[in-house]
Short mmCIF file of C-alpha atoms in Angstrom, two decimals:
data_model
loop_
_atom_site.label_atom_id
_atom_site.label_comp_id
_atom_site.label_asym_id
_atom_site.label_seq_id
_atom_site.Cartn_x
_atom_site.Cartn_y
_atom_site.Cartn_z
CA UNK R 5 -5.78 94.93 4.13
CA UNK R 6 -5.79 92.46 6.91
CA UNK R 7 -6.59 88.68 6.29
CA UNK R 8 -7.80 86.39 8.62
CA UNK R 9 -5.55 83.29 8.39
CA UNK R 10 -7.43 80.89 11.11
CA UNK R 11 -11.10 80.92 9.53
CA UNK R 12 -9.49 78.44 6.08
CA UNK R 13 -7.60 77.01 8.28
CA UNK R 14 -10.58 75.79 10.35
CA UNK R 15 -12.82 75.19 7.20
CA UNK R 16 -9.76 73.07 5.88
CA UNK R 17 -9.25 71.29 9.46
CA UNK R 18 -12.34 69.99 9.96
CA UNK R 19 -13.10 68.56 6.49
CA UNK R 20 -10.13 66.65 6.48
CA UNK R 21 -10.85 65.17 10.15
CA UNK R 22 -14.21 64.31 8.54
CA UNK R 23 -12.95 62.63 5.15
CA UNK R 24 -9.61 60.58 7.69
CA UNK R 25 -13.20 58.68 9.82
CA UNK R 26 -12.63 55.20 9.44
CA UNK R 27 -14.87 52.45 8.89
CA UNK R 28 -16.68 50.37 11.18
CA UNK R 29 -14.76 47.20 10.28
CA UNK R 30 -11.19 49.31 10.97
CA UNK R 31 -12.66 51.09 14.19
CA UNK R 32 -13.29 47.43 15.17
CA UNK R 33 -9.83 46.07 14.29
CA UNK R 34 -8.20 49.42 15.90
CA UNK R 35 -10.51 49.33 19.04
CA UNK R 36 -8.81 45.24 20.04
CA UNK R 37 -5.11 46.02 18.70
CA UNK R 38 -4.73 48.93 20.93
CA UNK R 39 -6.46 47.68 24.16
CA UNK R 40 -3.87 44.20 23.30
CA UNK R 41 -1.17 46.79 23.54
CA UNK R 42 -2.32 48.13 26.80
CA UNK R 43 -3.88 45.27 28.35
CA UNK R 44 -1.78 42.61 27.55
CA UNK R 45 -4.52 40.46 26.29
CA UNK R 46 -6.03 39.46 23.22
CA UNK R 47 -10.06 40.70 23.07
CA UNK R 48 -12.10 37.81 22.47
CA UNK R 49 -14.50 39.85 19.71
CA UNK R 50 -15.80 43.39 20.17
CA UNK R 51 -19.53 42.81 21.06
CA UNK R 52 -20.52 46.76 19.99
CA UNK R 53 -19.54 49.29 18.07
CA UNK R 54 -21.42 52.76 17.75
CA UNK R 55 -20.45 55.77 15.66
CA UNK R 56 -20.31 59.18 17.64
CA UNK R 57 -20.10 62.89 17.21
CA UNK R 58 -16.52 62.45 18.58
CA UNK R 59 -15.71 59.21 16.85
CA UNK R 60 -16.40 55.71 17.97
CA UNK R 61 -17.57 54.21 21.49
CA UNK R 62 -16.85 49.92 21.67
CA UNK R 63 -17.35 47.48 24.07
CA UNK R 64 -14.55 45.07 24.27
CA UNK R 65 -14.67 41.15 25.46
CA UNK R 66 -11.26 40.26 27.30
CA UNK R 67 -10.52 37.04 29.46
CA UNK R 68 -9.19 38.25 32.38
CA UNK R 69 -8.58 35.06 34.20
CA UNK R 70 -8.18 31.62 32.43
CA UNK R 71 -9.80 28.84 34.64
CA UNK R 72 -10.89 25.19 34.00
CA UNK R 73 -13.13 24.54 32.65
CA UNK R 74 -13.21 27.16 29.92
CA UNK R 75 -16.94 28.16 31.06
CA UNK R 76 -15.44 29.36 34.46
CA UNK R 77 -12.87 31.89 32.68
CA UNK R 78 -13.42 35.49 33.91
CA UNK R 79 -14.19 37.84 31.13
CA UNK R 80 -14.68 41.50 31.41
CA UNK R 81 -16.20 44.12 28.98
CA UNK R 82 -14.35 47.50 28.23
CA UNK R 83 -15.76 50.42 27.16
CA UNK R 84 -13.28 51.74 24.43
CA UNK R 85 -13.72 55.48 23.37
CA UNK R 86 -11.95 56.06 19.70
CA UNK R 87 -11.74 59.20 17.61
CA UNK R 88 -12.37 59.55 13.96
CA UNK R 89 -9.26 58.31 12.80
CA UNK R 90 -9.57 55.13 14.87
CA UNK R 91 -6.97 56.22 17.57
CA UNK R 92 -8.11 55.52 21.48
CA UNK R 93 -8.93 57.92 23.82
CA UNK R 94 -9.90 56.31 26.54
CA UNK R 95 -10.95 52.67 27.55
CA UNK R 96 -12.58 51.53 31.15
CA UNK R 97 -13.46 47.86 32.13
CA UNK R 98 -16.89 47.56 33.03
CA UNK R 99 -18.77 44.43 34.30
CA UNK R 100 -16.83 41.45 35.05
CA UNK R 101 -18.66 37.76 34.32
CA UNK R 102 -17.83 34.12 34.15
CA UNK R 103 -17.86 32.85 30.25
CA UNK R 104 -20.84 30.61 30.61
CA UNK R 105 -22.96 33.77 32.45
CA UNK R 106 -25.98 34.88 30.89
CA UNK R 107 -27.47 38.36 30.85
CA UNK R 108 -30.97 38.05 31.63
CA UNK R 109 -31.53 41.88 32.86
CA UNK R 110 -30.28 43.89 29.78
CA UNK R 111 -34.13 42.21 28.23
CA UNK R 112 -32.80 42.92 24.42
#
């Protein structure tokens, strides 16, 4: 009789990758520690977070360039991709802004 090895293996797979998702308070801690390690920068605060299909999708505040006054700093937002387990995939910076800029065209 022939078995088919891969079809409990998959079954097995994907319920564990489903049971290791982490919460949103860890995807938020993970998604600023590793774009620190890569960036060089501490995040000022992570300003979303959304759960995905693949994982987690956050959008990062950094200061990019330090000015004086504070208000004239240059911050950008990076769009941080993470999978279940909190690891990153994939970040990109988006928009760059001065601190004291105000969005008035996102009309939330």
């Amino acid at each position: 009789m022939v078995t088919n090895d891969r079809e409990p293996k998959k079954t097995r797979a994907s319920s564990a990758s489903a049971e290791e998702r982490v919460s949103a308070s860890e995807a938020m801690r993970s998604a600023a520690e590793q774009l620190t390690e890569l960036l060089g920068r501490t995040p000022e605060s992570v300003s979303a977070l959304r759960p995905t299909d693949q994982g987690w999708e956050a959008e990062v505040e950094v200061v990019e360039v330090e000015r004086v006054p504070e208000t004239s700093s240059v911050m950008a937002s990076y769009q941080v991709v993470l999978d279940p387990a909190g690891n990153l995939q994939a970040y990109e910076r988006g928009r760059r802004y001065t601190r004291a800029q105000v969005d008035r065209d996102r009309g939330r």
